[in-house]
PDB file of C-alpha atoms in Angstrom:
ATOM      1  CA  UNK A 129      -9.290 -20.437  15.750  1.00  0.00           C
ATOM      2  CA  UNK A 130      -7.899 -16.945  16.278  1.00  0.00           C
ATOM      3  CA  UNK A 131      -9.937 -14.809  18.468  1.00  0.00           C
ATOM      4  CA  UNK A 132     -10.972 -11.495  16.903  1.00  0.00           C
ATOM      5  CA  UNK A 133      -9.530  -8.550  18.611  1.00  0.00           C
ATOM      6  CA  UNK A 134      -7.922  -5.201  18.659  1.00  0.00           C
ATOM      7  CA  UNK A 135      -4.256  -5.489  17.330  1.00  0.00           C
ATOM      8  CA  UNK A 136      -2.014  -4.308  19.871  1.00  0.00           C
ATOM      9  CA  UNK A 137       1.162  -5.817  19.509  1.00  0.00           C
ATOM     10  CA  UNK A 138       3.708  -7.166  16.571  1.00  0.00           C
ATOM     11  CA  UNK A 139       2.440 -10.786  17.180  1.00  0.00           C
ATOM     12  CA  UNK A 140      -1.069 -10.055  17.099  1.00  0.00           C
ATOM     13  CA  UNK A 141      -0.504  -8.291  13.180  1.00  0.00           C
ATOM     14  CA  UNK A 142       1.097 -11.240  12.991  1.00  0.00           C
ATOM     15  CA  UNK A 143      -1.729 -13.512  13.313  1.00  0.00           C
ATOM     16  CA  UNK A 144      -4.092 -11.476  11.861  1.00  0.00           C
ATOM     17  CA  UNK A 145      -2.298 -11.246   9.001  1.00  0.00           C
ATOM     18  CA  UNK A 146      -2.199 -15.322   9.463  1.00  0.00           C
ATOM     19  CA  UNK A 147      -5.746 -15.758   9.848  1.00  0.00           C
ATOM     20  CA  UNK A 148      -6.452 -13.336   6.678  1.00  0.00           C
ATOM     21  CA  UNK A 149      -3.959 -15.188   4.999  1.00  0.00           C
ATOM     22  CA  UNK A 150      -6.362 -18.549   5.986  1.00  0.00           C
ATOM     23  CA  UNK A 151      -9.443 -16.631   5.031  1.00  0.00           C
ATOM     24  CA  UNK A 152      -8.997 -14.852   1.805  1.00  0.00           C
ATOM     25  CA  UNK A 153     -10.920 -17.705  -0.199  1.00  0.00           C
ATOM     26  CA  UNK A 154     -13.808 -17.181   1.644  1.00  0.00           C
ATOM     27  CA  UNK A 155     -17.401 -16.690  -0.463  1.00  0.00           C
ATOM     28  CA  UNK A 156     -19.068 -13.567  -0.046  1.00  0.00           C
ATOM     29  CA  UNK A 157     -22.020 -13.435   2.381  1.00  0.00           C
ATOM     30  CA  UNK A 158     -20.783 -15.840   4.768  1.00  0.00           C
ATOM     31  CA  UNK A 159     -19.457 -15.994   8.092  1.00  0.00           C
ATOM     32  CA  UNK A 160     -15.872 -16.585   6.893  1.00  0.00           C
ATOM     33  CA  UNK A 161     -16.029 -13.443   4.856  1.00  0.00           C
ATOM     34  CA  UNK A 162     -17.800 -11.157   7.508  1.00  0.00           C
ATOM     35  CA  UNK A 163     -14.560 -12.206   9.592  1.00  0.00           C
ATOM     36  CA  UNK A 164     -11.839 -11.783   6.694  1.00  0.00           C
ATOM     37  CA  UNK A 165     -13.651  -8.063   6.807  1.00  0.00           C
ATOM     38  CA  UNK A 166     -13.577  -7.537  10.012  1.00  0.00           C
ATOM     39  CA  UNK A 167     -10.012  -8.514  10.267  1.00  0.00           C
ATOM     40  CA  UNK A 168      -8.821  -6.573   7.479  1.00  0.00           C
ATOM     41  CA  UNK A 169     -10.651  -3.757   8.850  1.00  0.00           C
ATOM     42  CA  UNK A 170      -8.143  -4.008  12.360  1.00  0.00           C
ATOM     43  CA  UNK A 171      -4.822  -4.742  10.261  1.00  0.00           C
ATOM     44  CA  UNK A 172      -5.470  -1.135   8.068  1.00  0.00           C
ATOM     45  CA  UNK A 173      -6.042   0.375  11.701  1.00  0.00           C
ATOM     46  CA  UNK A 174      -2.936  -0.935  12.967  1.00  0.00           C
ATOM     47  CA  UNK A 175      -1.167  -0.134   9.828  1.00  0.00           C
ATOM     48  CA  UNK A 176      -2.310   3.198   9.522  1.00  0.00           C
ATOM     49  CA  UNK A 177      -0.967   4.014  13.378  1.00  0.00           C
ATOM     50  CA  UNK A 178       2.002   1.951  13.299  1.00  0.00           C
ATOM     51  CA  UNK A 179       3.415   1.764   9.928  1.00  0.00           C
ATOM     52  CA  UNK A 180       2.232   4.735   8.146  1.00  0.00           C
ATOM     53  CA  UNK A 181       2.811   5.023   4.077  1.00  0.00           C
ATOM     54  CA  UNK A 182       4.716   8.350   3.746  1.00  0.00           C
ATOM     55  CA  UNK A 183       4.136   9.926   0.807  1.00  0.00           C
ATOM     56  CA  UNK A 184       6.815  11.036  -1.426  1.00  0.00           C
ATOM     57  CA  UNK A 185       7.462  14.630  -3.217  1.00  0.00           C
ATOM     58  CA  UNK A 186       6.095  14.517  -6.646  1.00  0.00           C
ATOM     59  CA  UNK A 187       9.250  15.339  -8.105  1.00  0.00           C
ATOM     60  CA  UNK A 188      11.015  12.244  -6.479  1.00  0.00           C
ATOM     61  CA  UNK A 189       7.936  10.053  -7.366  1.00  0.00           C
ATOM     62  CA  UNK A 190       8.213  11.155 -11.387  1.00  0.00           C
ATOM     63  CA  UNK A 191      12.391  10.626 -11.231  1.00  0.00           C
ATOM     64  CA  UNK A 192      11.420   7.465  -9.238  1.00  0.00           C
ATOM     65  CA  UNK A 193       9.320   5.952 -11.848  1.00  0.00           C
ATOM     66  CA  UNK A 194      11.525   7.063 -15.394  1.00  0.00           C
ATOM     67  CA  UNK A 195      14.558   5.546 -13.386  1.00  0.00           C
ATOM     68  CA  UNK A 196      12.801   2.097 -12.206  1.00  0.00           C
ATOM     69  CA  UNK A 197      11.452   1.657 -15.779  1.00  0.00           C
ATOM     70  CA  UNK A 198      14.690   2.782 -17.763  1.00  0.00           C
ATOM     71  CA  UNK A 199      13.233   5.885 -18.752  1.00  0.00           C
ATOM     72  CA  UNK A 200      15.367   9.304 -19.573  1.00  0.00           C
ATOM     73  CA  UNK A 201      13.843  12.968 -19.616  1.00  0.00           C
ATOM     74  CA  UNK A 202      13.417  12.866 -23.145  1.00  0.00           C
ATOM     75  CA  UNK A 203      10.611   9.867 -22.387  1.00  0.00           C
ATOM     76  CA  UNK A 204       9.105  12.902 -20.296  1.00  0.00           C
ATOM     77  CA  UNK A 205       9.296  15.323 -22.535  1.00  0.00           C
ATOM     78  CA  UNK A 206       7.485  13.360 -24.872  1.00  0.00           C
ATOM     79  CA  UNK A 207       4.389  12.772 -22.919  1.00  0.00           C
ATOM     80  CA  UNK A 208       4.330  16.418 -22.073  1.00  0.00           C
ATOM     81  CA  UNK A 209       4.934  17.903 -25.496  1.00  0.00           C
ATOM     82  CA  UNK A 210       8.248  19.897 -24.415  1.00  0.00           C
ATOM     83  CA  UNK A 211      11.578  19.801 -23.265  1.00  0.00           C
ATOM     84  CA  UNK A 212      10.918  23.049 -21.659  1.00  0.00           C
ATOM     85  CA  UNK A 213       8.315  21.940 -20.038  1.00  0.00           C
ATOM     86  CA  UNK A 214       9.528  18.724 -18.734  1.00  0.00           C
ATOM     87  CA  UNK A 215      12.762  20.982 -17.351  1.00  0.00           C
ATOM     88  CA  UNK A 216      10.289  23.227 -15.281  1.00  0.00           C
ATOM     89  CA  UNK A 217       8.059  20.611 -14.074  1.00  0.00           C
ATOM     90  CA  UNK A 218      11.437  18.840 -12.461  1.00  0.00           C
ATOM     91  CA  UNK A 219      12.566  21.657 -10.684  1.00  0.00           C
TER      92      UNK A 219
END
């Protein structure tokens, strides 16, 4: 059984991410969960210091999304009511 800890290294994520992995089905209120949430609770840490989610600028983010789902400006102009609009808010 994997001995709970602070995550200080690639291999320990590793197996925490294992063990999680091993304990997701567990019911709520016993042992087995307090330990999936305790685990999870030391993988965000680690994430969070290690492998930090960068934001991205909010104009990259909206081009980002019309291109990954096929969409054009026009698509954006039409949820905003105006191709004037839609110009300004992408520059």
């Amino acid at each position: 059984m994997y001995s709970l800890q602070p995550i200080r290294s690639q291999e320990d994520y590793k197996a925490s991410l294992k063990e999680i992995e091993h304990l997701f089905e567990a019911a709520q209120g016993t042992p087995e969960f307090d330990r999936l949430e305790i685990l999870v609770t030391l993988v965000e840490a680690y994430e969070n210091k290690h492998e930090p989610i960068v934001m991205p600028d909010p104009i990259e983010a909206i081009l980002y999304y019309l291109e990954s789902r096929g969409l054009t400006q026009q698509h954006l102009e039409a949820v905003i009511g105006s191709h004037d609009r839609a110009i300004e808010i992408l520059k």
